[in-house]
Coordinates of C-alpha atoms in Angstrom, one line a residue:
X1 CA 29.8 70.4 -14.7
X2 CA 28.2 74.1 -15.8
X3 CA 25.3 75.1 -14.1
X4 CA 23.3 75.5 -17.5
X5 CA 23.7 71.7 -17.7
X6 CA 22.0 70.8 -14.9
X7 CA 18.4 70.3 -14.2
X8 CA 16.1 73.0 -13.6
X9 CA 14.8 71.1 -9.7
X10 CA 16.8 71.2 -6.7
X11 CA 16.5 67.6 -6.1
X12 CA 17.5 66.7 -9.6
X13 CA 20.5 69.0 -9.4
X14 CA 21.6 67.7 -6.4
X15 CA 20.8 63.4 -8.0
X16 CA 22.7 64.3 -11.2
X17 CA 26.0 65.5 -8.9
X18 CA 26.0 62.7 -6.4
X19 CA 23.9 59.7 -8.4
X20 CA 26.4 57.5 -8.5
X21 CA 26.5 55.2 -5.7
X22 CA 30.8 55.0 -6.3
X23 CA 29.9 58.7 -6.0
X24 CA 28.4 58.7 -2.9
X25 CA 30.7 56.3 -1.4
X26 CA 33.9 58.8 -2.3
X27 CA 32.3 61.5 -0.4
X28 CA 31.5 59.0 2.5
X29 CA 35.3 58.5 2.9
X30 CA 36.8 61.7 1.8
X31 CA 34.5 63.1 4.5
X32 CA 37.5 62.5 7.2
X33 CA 39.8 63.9 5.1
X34 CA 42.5 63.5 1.8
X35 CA 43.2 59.9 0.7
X36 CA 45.1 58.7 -2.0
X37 CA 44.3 57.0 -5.5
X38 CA 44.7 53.4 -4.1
X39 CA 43.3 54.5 -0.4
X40 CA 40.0 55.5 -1.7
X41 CA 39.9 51.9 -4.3
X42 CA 40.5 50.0 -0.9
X43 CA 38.2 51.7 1.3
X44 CA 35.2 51.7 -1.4
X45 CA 36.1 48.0 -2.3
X46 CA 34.6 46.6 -5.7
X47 CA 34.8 49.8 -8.1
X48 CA 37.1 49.1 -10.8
X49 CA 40.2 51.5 -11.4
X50 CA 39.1 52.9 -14.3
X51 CA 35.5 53.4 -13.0
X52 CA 37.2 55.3 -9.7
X53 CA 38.8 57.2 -11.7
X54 CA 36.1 58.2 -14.3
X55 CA 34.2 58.9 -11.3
X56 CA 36.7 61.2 -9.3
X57 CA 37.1 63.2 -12.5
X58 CA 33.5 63.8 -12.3
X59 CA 33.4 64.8 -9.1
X60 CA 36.2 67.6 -9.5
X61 CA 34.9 69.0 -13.1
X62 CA 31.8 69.5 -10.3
X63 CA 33.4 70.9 -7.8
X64 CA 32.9 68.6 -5.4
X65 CA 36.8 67.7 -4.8
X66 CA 40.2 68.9 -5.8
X67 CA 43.0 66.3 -7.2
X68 CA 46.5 67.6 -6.2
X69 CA 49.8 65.8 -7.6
X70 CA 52.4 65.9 -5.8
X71 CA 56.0 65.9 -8.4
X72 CA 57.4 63.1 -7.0
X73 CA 58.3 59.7 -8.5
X74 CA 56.6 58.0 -8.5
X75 CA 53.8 60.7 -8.5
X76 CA 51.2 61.0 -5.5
X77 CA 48.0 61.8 -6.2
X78 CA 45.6 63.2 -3.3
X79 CA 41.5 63.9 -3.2
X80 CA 39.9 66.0 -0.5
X81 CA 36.7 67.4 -0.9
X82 CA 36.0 71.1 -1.2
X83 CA 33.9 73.3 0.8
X84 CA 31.0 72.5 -1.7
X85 CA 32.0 68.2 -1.2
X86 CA 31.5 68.9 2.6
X87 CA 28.6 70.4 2.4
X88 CA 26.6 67.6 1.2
X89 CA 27.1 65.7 5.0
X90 CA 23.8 66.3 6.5
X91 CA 22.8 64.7 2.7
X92 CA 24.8 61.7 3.7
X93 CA 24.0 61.6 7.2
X94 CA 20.6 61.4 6.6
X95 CA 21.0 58.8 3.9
X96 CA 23.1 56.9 6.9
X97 CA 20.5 57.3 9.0
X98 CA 17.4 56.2 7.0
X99 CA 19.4 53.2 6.2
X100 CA 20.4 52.3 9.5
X101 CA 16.5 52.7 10.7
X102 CA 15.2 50.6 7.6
X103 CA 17.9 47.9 8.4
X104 CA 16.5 47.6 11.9
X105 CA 13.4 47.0 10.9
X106 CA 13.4 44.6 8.1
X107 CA 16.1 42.1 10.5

């Protein structure tokens, strides 16, 4: 995603790159580290393949994670997150906690 695309405020920048919830659940489990295709689809759970996929090309045309294919039959296909994908944890900590907080007080 260019820059001249995205909004002019911070917050809405940072919404239109991770607004997804599939979105926010890749980073959430690329935060350990690389996982493959069919890794990612189990760990998230409902997303549909093409969705994931749509959604992980997103992610890398913003420069939030890198897609390496390995030449290999058949091919392997591995996300990790790039410096600028890690740097939205304390975003997703946050988000962690505030939901754990609200859960423990609306049970």
């Amino acid at each position: 995603m260019e820059a001249k695309t995205l909004p002019a405020g911070p917050v809405e920048t940072t919404l239109t790159l991770i607004s997804d919830k599939w979105k926010v659940l890749i980073l959430r489990d690329l935060l350990p580290g690389t996982k493959r295709f069919g890794e990612l689809k189990k760990s998230i759970g409902s997303v549909s393949q093409k969705v994931l996929t749509a959604q992980l090309r997103q992610m890398e045309e913003s420069g939030l994670l890198t897609r390496t294919v390995y030449p290999e039959v058949p091919p392997r296909v591995e996300y990790s997150l790039t410096e600028l994908g890690y740097s939205l944890k304390p975003v997703l900590d946050v988000m962690r906690d505030w939901g754990e907080a609200y859960q423990a007080g609306n049970s």
